[in-house]
Amino acid sequence: MPLLEDLPPLAGRRVLVRADLNVPLRTGSGGQREVADDFRIRAAVPTLRWLVDQGATVTVCSHLGRPKGVPDPATDLQPVRARLAELVPEVRLLDNLRWDPGEEAGDEAFVRRLVDGQDAYVNDAFGASHRAHASIVGPPRLLPAAAGRLLAKEVQVLGGLLAAPARPFVAVVGGAKVADKLGVLRSLLQVVDRLVVGGGMAFTFLAAKGIGVGASLVDPARLEECRVLLEEAGDRLVVPEDVVCLSPEGTLADGGPGSGRTMVASAVPEGWRGLDIGPATAARFAACLAEARTVFWNGPMGVFEDERFAAGTRAVAEAVAACPGHSVVGGGDSAAALDRLGLQDRVGFVSTGGGASLELLEHGDLPGLAALRQASNAPARR
Ligand code: 3PG
Ligand code: MG
């Protein structure tokens, strides 16, 4: 992959930087939209700083949310632009790329408009590099191109997990949708010593084992695949042995308080919903992590936004932080959970990409990385 040093001299040149500034926003006290978590914005700074210091004129572009090809005030990048200006005032940020249908369609005319007047392109948008969108795969066909500092670091760290992990290597995967994660679970089982599964997705595994799941989230179309994985992996695949359940009439806290009764059970009663791993499971997961020399964690263990179902995610976050080995956390909700618990500084590396980190671990490559390797200035092609 070409790096910043593989670009032609940049003094007085114009550089287009694709960053992933898709950050969570919130409504401030005055009713204005503001950045709720600037992790991805701060992560983009080293590359922007380097380019500015080289004397380049830098234009940054990003998507925000999923606006479906039309301008929409709810996905205006203005709050992000304001925060970015506090960190690096010398750069300009274009409007939300996804306001144009050409971005997600990978449209060639849109690519040409983006690169118009630019002399070089830098992809530092690790979190969006699993998308074969115009701004990710198009510019390297037309301009000298390079991976930014963040993208290069992400690939080095996540790729290192697959290449030569210190053992035992334990992966903890959670989150709601089992269908989205079966591919990465299969790939992880090729390299890890232990794969620990929690979160909503665990209930399809429990159902596949014939354990009562009540009204918990289950994907009936994936039961057979889960059953086969459990059989093939044997005791390398660890699933919950107890869960925290919510009574049938109960509701989840959503800003306000939730309602209903909770209990810990090894099988979920009829009509109840399992919404977090139980204390015995949390202890077992923590014990797996305590002996690991390499850890990868992606996805919450329960509905942690509701305090009644936050203990499992907190226990895993603390165990990941306490693990003396090399720890890597895949972005999104797990990074947010670490941040809320004040544990971000205690893990080895927090990826800025959720989906992207999983796809890189699953396939060993991403469309955005492949595009950079094809650039005319890539080391192997010169
Ligand atoms: C993310 O936040 O996962 C990335 O920015 C990619 O966004 P997307 O899932 O909407 O493509
Ligand atoms: Mg995503």
mmCIF file of C-alpha atoms and ligand atoms in Angstrom:
data_model
loop_
_atom_site.group_PDB
_atom_site.id
_atom_site.type_symbol
_atom_site.label_atom_id
_atom_site.label_comp_id
_atom_site.label_asym_id
_atom_site.label_seq_id
_atom_site.Cartn_x
_atom_site.Cartn_y
_atom_site.Cartn_z
ATOM 1 C CA MET A 1 0.000 0.000 0.000
ATOM 2 C CA PRO A 2 1.417 3.433 -0.854
ATOM 3 C CA LEU A 3 2.033 5.606 2.223
ATOM 4 C CA LEU A 4 2.213 9.394 2.576
ATOM 5 C CA GLU A 5 5.951 9.265 1.808
ATOM 6 C CA ASP A 6 5.157 7.637 -1.556
ATOM 7 C CA LEU A 7 3.326 10.759 -2.787
ATOM 8 C CA PRO A 8 5.090 13.259 -5.045
ATOM 9 C CA PRO A 9 6.300 16.502 -3.331
ATOM 10 C CA LEU A 10 3.239 18.305 -1.983
ATOM 11 C CA ALA A 11 4.375 21.897 -1.411
ATOM 12 C CA GLY A 12 1.886 24.164 -3.164
ATOM 13 C CA ARG A 13 -0.164 21.114 -4.257
ATOM 14 C CA ARG A 14 -3.792 20.309 -3.581
ATOM 15 C CA VAL A 15 -4.655 17.117 -1.719
ATOM 16 C CA LEU A 16 -8.066 15.485 -1.306
ATOM 17 C CA VAL A 17 -8.355 13.515 1.956
ATOM 18 C CA ARG A 18 -11.153 10.998 2.517
ATOM 19 C CA ALA A 19 -11.684 10.756 6.287
ATOM 20 C CA ASP A 20 -14.363 8.928 8.270
ATOM 21 C CA LEU A 21 -15.846 11.770 10.303
ATOM 22 C CA ASN A 22 -19.129 9.887 10.742
ATOM 23 C CA VAL A 23 -19.408 10.627 14.479
ATOM 24 C CA PRO A 24 -22.324 10.503 16.913
ATOM 25 C CA LEU A 25 -24.066 13.851 17.377
ATOM 26 C CA ARG A 26 -26.334 15.132 20.136
ATOM 27 C CA THR A 27 -28.545 18.126 20.769
ATOM 28 C CA GLY A 28 -26.835 20.699 22.980
ATOM 29 C CA SER A 29 -28.469 22.811 25.694
ATOM 30 C CA GLY A 30 -29.249 25.578 23.194
ATOM 31 C CA GLY A 31 -30.945 23.078 20.840
ATOM 32 C CA GLN A 32 -27.966 23.056 18.441
ATOM 33 C CA ARG A 33 -26.491 19.861 16.971
ATOM 34 C CA GLU A 34 -23.058 19.107 18.393
ATOM 35 C CA VAL A 35 -20.425 16.361 18.298
ATOM 36 C CA ALA A 36 -21.053 13.804 21.072
ATOM 37 C CA ASP A 37 -17.801 11.874 20.584
ATOM 38 C CA ASP A 38 -14.875 13.320 18.612
ATOM 39 C CA PHE A 39 -12.699 10.178 18.633
ATOM 40 C CA ARG A 40 -12.776 9.828 14.826
ATOM 41 C CA ILE A 41 -12.114 13.547 14.301
ATOM 42 C CA ARG A 42 -9.067 13.488 16.578
ATOM 43 C CA ALA A 43 -7.857 10.312 14.871
ATOM 44 C CA ALA A 44 -7.783 12.138 11.514
ATOM 45 C CA VAL A 45 -5.538 14.948 12.784
ATOM 46 C CA PRO A 46 -2.005 13.456 12.385
ATOM 47 C CA THR A 47 -2.463 12.966 8.641
ATOM 48 C CA LEU A 48 -4.028 16.395 8.121
ATOM 49 C CA ARG A 49 -1.279 18.031 10.190
ATOM 50 C CA TRP A 50 1.432 16.255 8.182
ATOM 51 C CA LEU A 51 -0.086 17.322 4.867
ATOM 52 C CA VAL A 52 -0.466 20.949 5.990
ATOM 53 C CA ASP A 53 3.133 20.947 7.239
ATOM 54 C CA GLN A 54 4.267 19.755 3.798
ATOM 55 C CA GLY A 55 2.720 22.911 2.384
ATOM 56 C CA ALA A 56 -0.291 21.220 0.788
ATOM 57 C CA THR A 57 -3.738 22.774 0.446
ATOM 58 C CA VAL A 58 -6.003 20.182 2.030
ATOM 59 C CA THR A 59 -9.633 19.426 1.212
ATOM 60 C CA VAL A 60 -11.298 16.858 3.487
ATOM 61 C CA CYS A 61 -14.387 14.846 2.581
ATOM 62 C CA SER A 62 -16.550 12.455 4.635
ATOM 63 C CA HIS A 63 -20.003 10.978 4.935
ATOM 64 C CA LEU A 64 -22.252 11.443 7.980
ATOM 65 C CA GLY A 65 -25.143 9.083 8.665
ATOM 66 C CA ARG A 66 -27.138 7.542 5.829
ATOM 67 C CA PRO A 67 -28.933 10.385 4.005
ATOM 68 C CA LYS A 68 -29.692 8.376 0.828
ATOM 69 C CA GLY A 69 -28.463 10.771 -1.837
ATOM 70 C CA VAL A 70 -30.278 13.949 -0.817
ATOM 71 C CA PRO A 71 -29.225 17.000 1.227
ATOM 72 C CA ASP A 72 -30.755 16.869 4.687
ATOM 73 C CA PRO A 73 -30.123 19.214 7.655
ATOM 74 C CA ALA A 74 -30.054 16.195 10.016
ATOM 75 C CA THR A 75 -26.863 14.969 8.306
ATOM 76 C CA ASP A 76 -25.181 18.339 7.750
ATOM 77 C CA LEU A 77 -21.474 18.098 8.635
ATOM 78 C CA GLN A 78 -21.440 21.609 10.165
ATOM 79 C CA PRO A 79 -20.944 20.454 13.797
ATOM 80 C CA VAL A 80 -18.078 18.238 12.622
ATOM 81 C CA ARG A 81 -16.612 21.119 10.598
ATOM 82 C CA ALA A 82 -16.674 23.299 13.726
ATOM 83 C CA ARG A 83 -14.842 20.681 15.814
ATOM 84 C CA LEU A 84 -12.328 19.974 13.052
ATOM 85 C CA ALA A 85 -11.566 23.696 12.750
ATOM 86 C CA GLU A 86 -10.608 23.720 16.448
ATOM 87 C CA LEU A 87 -8.067 20.969 15.790
ATOM 88 C CA VAL A 88 -6.720 21.930 12.330
ATOM 89 C CA PRO A 89 -7.938 25.358 11.097
ATOM 90 C CA GLU A 90 -6.041 25.160 7.796
ATOM 91 C CA VAL A 91 -8.278 22.547 6.128
ATOM 92 C CA ARG A 92 -11.635 22.734 4.343
ATOM 93 C CA LEU A 93 -14.374 20.099 4.792
ATOM 94 C CA LEU A 94 -16.758 19.434 1.886
ATOM 95 C CA ASP A 95 -20.470 18.723 2.325
ATOM 96 C CA ASN A 96 -21.675 15.220 3.256
ATOM 97 C CA LEU A 97 -20.615 12.914 0.415
ATOM 98 C CA ARG A 98 -23.823 10.865 0.728
ATOM 99 C CA TRP A 99 -25.944 13.894 -0.119
ATOM 100 C CA ASP A 100 -25.035 12.925 -3.691
ATOM 101 C CA PRO A 101 -26.356 9.561 -4.946
ATOM 102 C CA GLY A 102 -23.092 9.177 -6.893
ATOM 103 C CA GLU A 103 -21.158 8.419 -3.687
ATOM 104 C CA GLU A 104 -22.786 5.122 -2.734
ATOM 105 C CA ALA A 105 -23.305 4.185 -6.408
ATOM 106 C CA GLY A 106 -19.548 4.547 -7.041
ATOM 107 C CA ASP A 107 -20.443 6.834 -9.959
ATOM 108 C CA GLU A 108 -17.519 7.784 -12.213
ATOM 109 C CA ALA A 109 -18.812 11.310 -12.949
ATOM 110 C CA PHE A 110 -19.026 11.943 -9.192
ATOM 111 C CA VAL A 111 -15.440 10.719 -8.765
ATOM 112 C CA ARG A 112 -14.294 13.124 -11.475
ATOM 113 C CA ARG A 113 -16.042 16.043 -9.776
ATOM 114 C CA LEU A 114 -14.412 15.117 -6.464
ATOM 115 C CA VAL A 115 -10.883 14.983 -7.846
ATOM 116 C CA ASP A 116 -11.290 18.022 -10.096
ATOM 117 C CA GLY A 117 -8.382 20.409 -9.421
ATOM 118 C CA GLN A 118 -6.711 18.008 -6.951
ATOM 119 C CA ASP A 119 -3.111 16.784 -7.318
ATOM 120 C CA ALA A 120 -3.144 13.821 -4.918
ATOM 121 C CA TYR A 121 -5.506 11.694 -2.849
ATOM 122 C CA VAL A 122 -5.175 10.284 0.669
ATOM 123 C CA ASN A 123 -7.498 7.670 2.153
ATOM 124 C CA ASP A 124 -7.500 7.930 5.954
ATOM 125 C CA ALA A 125 -11.105 6.695 6.297
ATOM 126 C CA PHE A 126 -10.468 3.268 7.749
ATOM 127 C CA GLY A 127 -14.016 3.065 9.141
ATOM 128 C CA ALA A 128 -15.495 3.454 5.645
ATOM 129 C CA SER A 129 -12.933 1.455 3.636
ATOM 130 C CA HIS A 130 -15.172 -1.635 3.550
ATOM 131 C CA ARG A 131 -17.538 0.378 1.322
ATOM 132 C CA ALA A 132 -16.748 0.364 -2.427
ATOM 133 C CA HIS A 133 -18.075 3.925 -2.615
ATOM 134 C CA ALA A 134 -16.938 6.624 -5.062
ATOM 135 C CA SER A 135 -14.729 8.569 -2.638
ATOM 136 C CA ILE A 136 -13.032 5.366 -1.420
ATOM 137 C CA VAL A 137 -12.277 3.406 -4.593
ATOM 138 C CA GLY A 138 -12.485 6.083 -7.328
ATOM 139 C CA PRO A 139 -9.711 8.657 -6.737
ATOM 140 C CA PRO A 140 -6.762 6.177 -6.694
ATOM 141 C CA ARG A 141 -7.552 5.384 -10.342
ATOM 142 C CA LEU A 142 -7.018 9.049 -11.281
ATOM 143 C CA LEU A 143 -4.492 10.550 -8.857
ATOM 144 C CA PRO A 144 -1.317 9.571 -7.008
ATOM 145 C CA ALA A 145 -2.767 8.061 -3.835
ATOM 146 C CA ALA A 146 -1.717 7.016 -0.348
ATOM 147 C CA ALA A 147 -2.954 5.576 2.917
ATOM 148 C CA GLY A 148 -3.022 8.147 5.707
ATOM 149 C CA ARG A 149 -1.401 7.546 9.100
ATOM 150 C CA LEU A 150 -4.608 6.265 10.711
ATOM 151 C CA LEU A 151 -5.473 3.859 7.898
ATOM 152 C CA ALA A 152 -1.923 2.477 7.863
ATOM 153 C CA LYS A 153 -1.935 1.959 11.643
ATOM 154 C CA GLU A 154 -5.339 0.241 11.622
ATOM 155 C CA VAL A 155 -4.213 -2.170 8.913
ATOM 156 C CA GLN A 156 -0.955 -2.875 10.737
ATOM 157 C CA VAL A 157 -2.676 -3.615 14.068
ATOM 158 C CA LEU A 158 -5.681 -5.572 12.789
ATOM 159 C CA GLY A 159 -3.625 -7.394 10.161
ATOM 160 C CA GLY A 160 -1.162 -8.304 12.927
ATOM 161 C CA LEU A 161 -3.922 -10.160 14.765
ATOM 162 C CA LEU A 162 -4.241 -12.524 11.825
ATOM 163 C CA ALA A 163 -0.539 -12.817 11.065
ATOM 164 C CA ALA A 164 1.263 -13.642 14.298
ATOM 165 C CA PRO A 165 -0.839 -13.182 17.441
ATOM 166 C CA ALA A 166 0.727 -13.941 20.821
ATOM 167 C CA ARG A 167 -1.173 -16.898 22.287
ATOM 168 C CA PRO A 168 -3.589 -17.609 23.730
ATOM 169 C CA PHE A 169 -5.592 -15.359 21.384
ATOM 170 C CA VAL A 170 -9.121 -14.756 22.679
ATOM 171 C CA ALA A 171 -11.805 -12.947 20.657
ATOM 172 C CA VAL A 172 -15.004 -11.668 22.269
ATOM 173 C CA VAL A 173 -17.804 -10.844 19.859
ATOM 174 C CA GLY A 174 -21.197 -9.425 20.742
ATOM 175 C CA GLY A 175 -23.848 -7.253 19.156
ATOM 176 C CA ALA A 176 -27.389 -7.878 18.048
ATOM 177 C CA LYS A 177 -27.351 -9.453 14.609
ATOM 178 C CA VAL A 178 -25.927 -12.942 14.196
ATOM 179 C CA ALA A 179 -26.390 -12.845 10.399
ATOM 180 C CA ASP A 180 -23.895 -9.947 10.141
ATOM 181 C CA LYS A 181 -21.276 -11.741 12.213
ATOM 182 C CA LEU A 182 -21.259 -15.400 11.167
ATOM 183 C CA GLY A 183 -18.641 -14.744 8.481
ATOM 184 C CA VAL A 184 -16.211 -13.099 10.872
ATOM 185 C CA LEU A 185 -16.867 -15.732 13.550
ATOM 186 C CA ARG A 186 -15.898 -18.419 11.033
ATOM 187 C CA SER A 187 -12.710 -16.536 10.072
ATOM 188 C CA LEU A 188 -11.811 -15.868 13.701
ATOM 189 C CA LEU A 189 -12.190 -19.559 14.509
ATOM 190 C CA GLN A 190 -9.336 -20.186 12.049
ATOM 191 C CA VAL A 191 -6.914 -18.147 14.179
ATOM 192 C CA VAL A 192 -8.134 -17.786 17.758
ATOM 193 C CA ASP A 193 -7.649 -20.175 20.644
ATOM 194 C CA ARG A 194 -11.003 -19.173 22.089
ATOM 195 C CA LEU A 195 -14.029 -17.392 20.655
ATOM 196 C CA VAL A 196 -16.420 -15.938 23.215
ATOM 197 C CA VAL A 197 -19.901 -14.972 22.008
ATOM 198 C CA GLY A 198 -22.298 -12.660 23.873
ATOM 199 C CA GLY A 199 -24.905 -10.012 23.056
ATOM 200 C CA GLY A 200 -28.173 -10.504 21.198
ATOM 201 C CA MET A 201 -26.482 -12.765 18.664
ATOM 202 C CA ALA A 202 -25.777 -15.361 21.377
ATOM 203 C CA PHE A 203 -29.464 -16.334 21.576
ATOM 204 C CA THR A 204 -29.421 -17.953 18.139
ATOM 205 C CA PHE A 205 -26.511 -20.087 19.409
ATOM 206 C CA LEU A 206 -28.400 -20.928 22.614
ATOM 207 C CA ALA A 207 -31.513 -21.846 20.596
ATOM 208 C CA ALA A 208 -29.315 -24.011 18.352
ATOM 209 C CA LYS A 209 -28.193 -25.853 21.490
ATOM 210 C CA GLY A 210 -31.836 -26.478 22.393
ATOM 211 C CA ILE A 211 -31.776 -24.046 25.350
ATOM 212 C CA GLY A 212 -34.970 -22.050 26.045
ATOM 213 C CA VAL A 213 -34.666 -18.496 24.728
ATOM 214 C CA GLY A 214 -38.251 -17.265 25.380
ATOM 215 C CA ALA A 215 -38.956 -14.157 23.316
ATOM 216 C CA SER A 216 -35.270 -13.211 22.903
ATOM 217 C CA LEU A 217 -33.843 -12.077 19.579
ATOM 218 C CA VAL A 218 -33.295 -15.222 17.463
ATOM 219 C CA ASP A 219 -32.561 -15.546 13.743
ATOM 220 C CA PRO A 220 -34.315 -18.775 12.723
ATOM 221 C CA ALA A 221 -32.611 -18.751 9.309
ATOM 222 C CA ARG A 222 -29.184 -19.059 11.006
ATOM 223 C CA LEU A 223 -29.915 -21.810 13.536
ATOM 224 C CA GLU A 224 -28.368 -24.545 11.431
ATOM 225 C CA GLU A 225 -25.175 -22.552 10.743
ATOM 226 C CA CYS A 226 -24.832 -21.836 14.462
ATOM 227 C CA ARG A 227 -25.346 -25.516 15.267
ATOM 228 C CA VAL A 228 -22.599 -26.515 12.804
ATOM 229 C CA LEU A 229 -20.197 -23.878 14.198
ATOM 230 C CA LEU A 230 -20.803 -25.076 17.758
ATOM 231 C CA GLU A 231 -20.137 -28.658 16.719
ATOM 232 C CA GLU A 232 -16.984 -27.846 14.718
ATOM 233 C CA ALA A 233 -15.481 -25.514 17.308
ATOM 234 C CA GLY A 234 -16.196 -27.649 20.365
ATOM 235 C CA ASP A 235 -15.021 -25.988 23.570
ATOM 236 C CA ARG A 236 -13.115 -23.266 21.678
ATOM 237 C CA LEU A 237 -16.507 -21.559 21.207
ATOM 238 C CA VAL A 238 -17.857 -20.199 24.497
ATOM 239 C CA VAL A 239 -21.502 -19.088 24.779
ATOM 240 C CA PRO A 240 -23.449 -17.716 27.787
ATOM 241 C CA GLU A 241 -24.433 -20.086 30.591
ATOM 242 C CA ASP A 242 -26.776 -17.561 32.247
ATOM 243 C CA VAL A 243 -28.541 -14.412 31.044
ATOM 244 C CA VAL A 244 -30.390 -11.419 32.516
ATOM 245 C CA CYS A 245 -34.019 -11.468 31.346
ATOM 246 C CA LEU A 246 -36.843 -8.924 31.249
ATOM 247 C CA SER A 247 -40.461 -9.870 32.017
ATOM 248 C CA PRO A 248 -42.953 -10.013 29.110
ATOM 249 C CA GLU A 249 -44.607 -6.636 29.766
ATOM 250 C CA GLY A 250 -41.279 -4.899 30.486
ATOM 251 C CA THR A 251 -39.895 -2.046 28.407
ATOM 252 C CA LEU A 252 -36.323 -0.896 27.794
ATOM 253 C CA ALA A 253 -35.051 2.407 29.108
ATOM 254 C CA ASP A 254 -34.850 4.816 26.188
ATOM 255 C CA GLY A 255 -33.805 8.144 27.666
ATOM 256 C CA GLY A 256 -36.395 7.658 30.448
ATOM 257 C CA PRO A 257 -36.602 4.704 32.869
ATOM 258 C CA GLY A 258 -37.488 1.202 31.690
ATOM 259 C CA SER A 259 -40.177 -0.963 33.269
ATOM 260 C CA GLY A 260 -40.773 -4.607 34.213
ATOM 261 C CA ARG A 261 -39.056 -7.240 36.367
ATOM 262 C CA THR A 262 -35.612 -8.712 35.692
ATOM 263 C CA MET A 263 -34.085 -12.023 36.672
ATOM 264 C CA VAL A 264 -31.033 -14.159 36.017
ATOM 265 C CA ALA A 265 -31.719 -17.573 34.476
ATOM 266 C CA SER A 266 -29.865 -20.311 32.594
ATOM 267 C CA ALA A 267 -32.837 -20.667 30.208
ATOM 268 C CA VAL A 268 -35.154 -17.775 29.309
ATOM 269 C CA PRO A 269 -38.772 -18.385 30.391
ATOM 270 C CA GLU A 270 -41.629 -18.236 27.882
ATOM 271 C CA GLY A 271 -42.411 -14.624 26.889
ATOM 272 C CA TRP A 272 -39.327 -13.176 28.649
ATOM 273 C CA ARG A 273 -36.429 -11.604 26.748
ATOM 274 C CA GLY A 274 -32.744 -12.180 27.467
ATOM 275 C CA LEU A 275 -30.976 -8.802 27.258
ATOM 276 C CA ASP A 276 -27.549 -9.260 28.873
ATOM 277 C CA ILE A 277 -25.143 -12.022 29.844
ATOM 278 C CA GLY A 278 -25.562 -13.144 33.474
ATOM 279 C CA PRO A 279 -22.997 -12.903 36.307
ATOM 280 C CA ALA A 280 -21.712 -16.491 35.944
ATOM 281 C CA THR A 281 -21.151 -15.891 32.229
ATOM 282 C CA ALA A 282 -19.460 -12.544 32.873
ATOM 283 C CA ALA A 283 -17.086 -14.268 35.322
ATOM 284 C CA ARG A 284 -16.350 -17.043 32.811
ATOM 285 C CA PHE A 285 -15.688 -14.526 30.003
ATOM 286 C CA ALA A 286 -13.422 -12.504 32.313
ATOM 287 C CA ALA A 287 -11.496 -15.679 33.208
ATOM 288 C CA CYS A 288 -10.940 -16.416 29.488
ATOM 289 C CA LEU A 289 -9.650 -12.854 29.016
ATOM 290 C CA ALA A 290 -7.385 -12.961 32.078
ATOM 291 C CA GLU A 291 -5.238 -15.685 30.531
ATOM 292 C CA ALA A 292 -5.116 -14.181 27.026
ATOM 293 C CA ARG A 293 -1.961 -12.688 25.509
ATOM 294 C CA THR A 294 -3.913 -11.258 22.575
ATOM 295 C CA VAL A 295 -7.498 -9.978 22.800
ATOM 296 C CA PHE A 296 -9.913 -8.737 20.175
ATOM 297 C CA TRP A 297 -13.272 -7.398 21.335
ATOM 298 C CA ASN A 298 -16.169 -6.198 19.197
ATOM 299 C CA GLY A 299 -19.769 -5.631 20.218
ATOM 300 C CA PRO A 300 -21.649 -5.151 23.491
ATOM 301 C CA MET A 301 -22.739 -8.109 25.642
ATOM 302 C CA GLY A 302 -26.224 -6.686 26.243
ATOM 303 C CA VAL A 303 -28.454 -3.651 25.857
ATOM 304 C CA PHE A 304 -26.006 -1.504 27.833
ATOM 305 C CA GLU A 305 -27.916 1.738 27.197
ATOM 306 C CA ASP A 306 -30.341 0.381 29.833
ATOM 307 C CA GLU A 307 -28.459 0.260 33.160
ATOM 308 C CA ARG A 308 -30.237 -3.010 34.132
ATOM 309 C CA PHE A 309 -28.527 -4.748 31.184
ATOM 310 C CA ALA A 310 -25.136 -2.991 31.271
ATOM 311 C CA ALA A 311 -23.244 -5.226 33.718
ATOM 312 C CA GLY A 312 -22.111 -7.783 31.127
ATOM 313 C CA THR A 313 -20.595 -5.195 28.788
ATOM 314 C CA ARG A 314 -18.984 -3.438 31.763
ATOM 315 C CA ALA A 315 -17.460 -6.711 32.998
ATOM 316 C CA VAL A 316 -16.021 -7.488 29.566
ATOM 317 C CA ALA A 317 -14.716 -3.928 29.125
ATOM 318 C CA GLU A 318 -12.992 -4.160 32.513
ATOM 319 C CA ALA A 319 -11.564 -7.596 31.745
ATOM 320 C CA VAL A 320 -10.232 -6.379 28.380
ATOM 321 C CA ALA A 321 -8.660 -3.368 30.108
ATOM 322 C CA ALA A 322 -7.162 -5.549 32.858
ATOM 323 C CA CYS A 323 -5.723 -8.132 30.443
ATOM 324 C CA PRO A 324 -1.921 -7.805 30.451
ATOM 325 C CA GLY A 325 -1.710 -8.972 26.826
ATOM 326 C CA HIS A 326 -2.147 -6.980 23.619
ATOM 327 C CA SER A 327 -5.761 -5.779 23.392
ATOM 328 C CA VAL A 328 -7.579 -4.491 20.328
ATOM 329 C CA VAL A 329 -11.117 -3.166 20.388
ATOM 330 C CA GLY A 330 -13.199 -2.883 17.205
ATOM 331 C CA GLY A 331 -14.947 0.514 17.029
ATOM 332 C CA GLY A 332 -18.587 1.457 17.312
ATOM 333 C CA ASP A 333 -20.480 0.400 20.453
ATOM 334 C CA SER A 334 -17.527 -1.294 22.157
ATOM 335 C CA ALA A 335 -15.434 1.868 21.839
ATOM 336 C CA ALA A 336 -18.387 3.911 23.157
ATOM 337 C CA ALA A 337 -18.769 1.526 26.123
ATOM 338 C CA LEU A 338 -15.047 1.799 26.940
ATOM 339 C CA ASP A 339 -15.267 5.563 26.694
ATOM 340 C CA ARG A 340 -18.270 5.717 29.045
ATOM 341 C CA LEU A 341 -16.397 3.599 31.557
ATOM 342 C CA GLY A 342 -13.263 5.725 31.220
ATOM 343 C CA LEU A 343 -11.247 2.666 30.117
ATOM 344 C CA GLN A 344 -10.190 3.773 26.616
ATOM 345 C CA ASP A 345 -6.636 4.560 27.671
ATOM 346 C CA ARG A 346 -6.171 1.120 29.192
ATOM 347 C CA VAL A 347 -6.506 -0.935 26.027
ATOM 348 C CA GLY A 348 -3.719 -1.329 23.492
ATOM 349 C CA PHE A 349 -5.618 -0.089 20.463
ATOM 350 C CA VAL A 350 -9.152 1.105 19.786
ATOM 351 C CA SER A 351 -10.083 0.850 16.121
ATOM 352 C CA THR A 352 -12.066 3.683 14.535
ATOM 353 C CA GLY A 353 -13.897 1.107 12.430
ATOM 354 C CA GLY A 354 -16.614 -1.246 13.625
ATOM 355 C CA GLY A 355 -17.845 -2.889 10.420
ATOM 356 C CA ALA A 356 -14.502 -2.241 8.713
ATOM 357 C CA SER A 357 -12.459 -3.980 11.415
ATOM 358 C CA LEU A 358 -14.724 -7.040 11.246
ATOM 359 C CA GLU A 359 -14.559 -7.169 7.450
ATOM 360 C CA LEU A 360 -10.772 -6.842 7.490
ATOM 361 C CA LEU A 361 -10.550 -9.734 9.959
ATOM 362 C CA GLU A 362 -13.044 -11.773 7.915
ATOM 363 C CA HIS A 363 -11.564 -11.265 4.436
ATOM 364 C CA GLY A 364 -8.014 -10.033 5.134
ATOM 365 C CA ASP A 365 -8.616 -7.086 2.770
ATOM 366 C CA LEU A 366 -11.012 -4.185 2.080
ATOM 367 C CA PRO A 367 -12.093 -2.453 -1.155
ATOM 368 C CA GLY A 368 -10.395 0.788 -0.057
ATOM 369 C CA LEU A 369 -7.066 -0.969 0.552
ATOM 370 C CA ALA A 370 -7.209 -2.826 -2.761
ATOM 371 C CA ALA A 371 -7.873 0.486 -4.550
ATOM 372 C CA LEU A 372 -4.768 2.072 -2.989
ATOM 373 C CA ARG A 373 -2.598 -0.891 -4.014
ATOM 374 C CA GLN A 374 -3.731 -0.315 -7.620
ATOM 375 C CA ALA A 375 -2.682 3.356 -7.605
ATOM 376 C CA SER A 376 -0.048 4.334 -10.194
ATOM 377 C CA ASN A 377 2.397 5.400 -7.468
ATOM 378 C CA ALA A 378 2.039 2.214 -5.365
ATOM 379 C CA PRO A 379 5.551 0.867 -4.529
ATOM 380 C CA ALA A 380 5.168 -2.444 -6.383
ATOM 381 C CA ARG A 381 3.839 -0.750 -9.516
ATOM 382 C CA ARG A 382 6.452 1.980 -9.955
HETATM 383 C C1 3PG B 1 -19.486 3.524 10.391
HETATM 384 O O1 3PG B 1 -19.758 4.368 11.242
HETATM 385 O O2 3PG B 1 -19.710 2.307 10.544
HETATM 386 C C2 3PG B 1 -18.784 3.973 9.149
HETATM 387 O O3 3PG B 1 -18.646 5.357 9.120
HETATM 388 C C3 3PG B 1 -19.494 3.466 7.922
HETATM 389 O O4 3PG B 1 -20.798 3.937 7.889
HETATM 390 P P1 3PG B 1 -21.915 3.056 7.164
HETATM 391 O O5 3PG B 1 -22.071 1.799 7.970
HETATM 392 O O6 3PG B 1 -23.144 3.909 7.127
HETATM 393 O O7 3PG B 1 -21.397 2.748 5.765
HETATM 394 MG MG MG B 2 -21.469 0.700 10.555
#
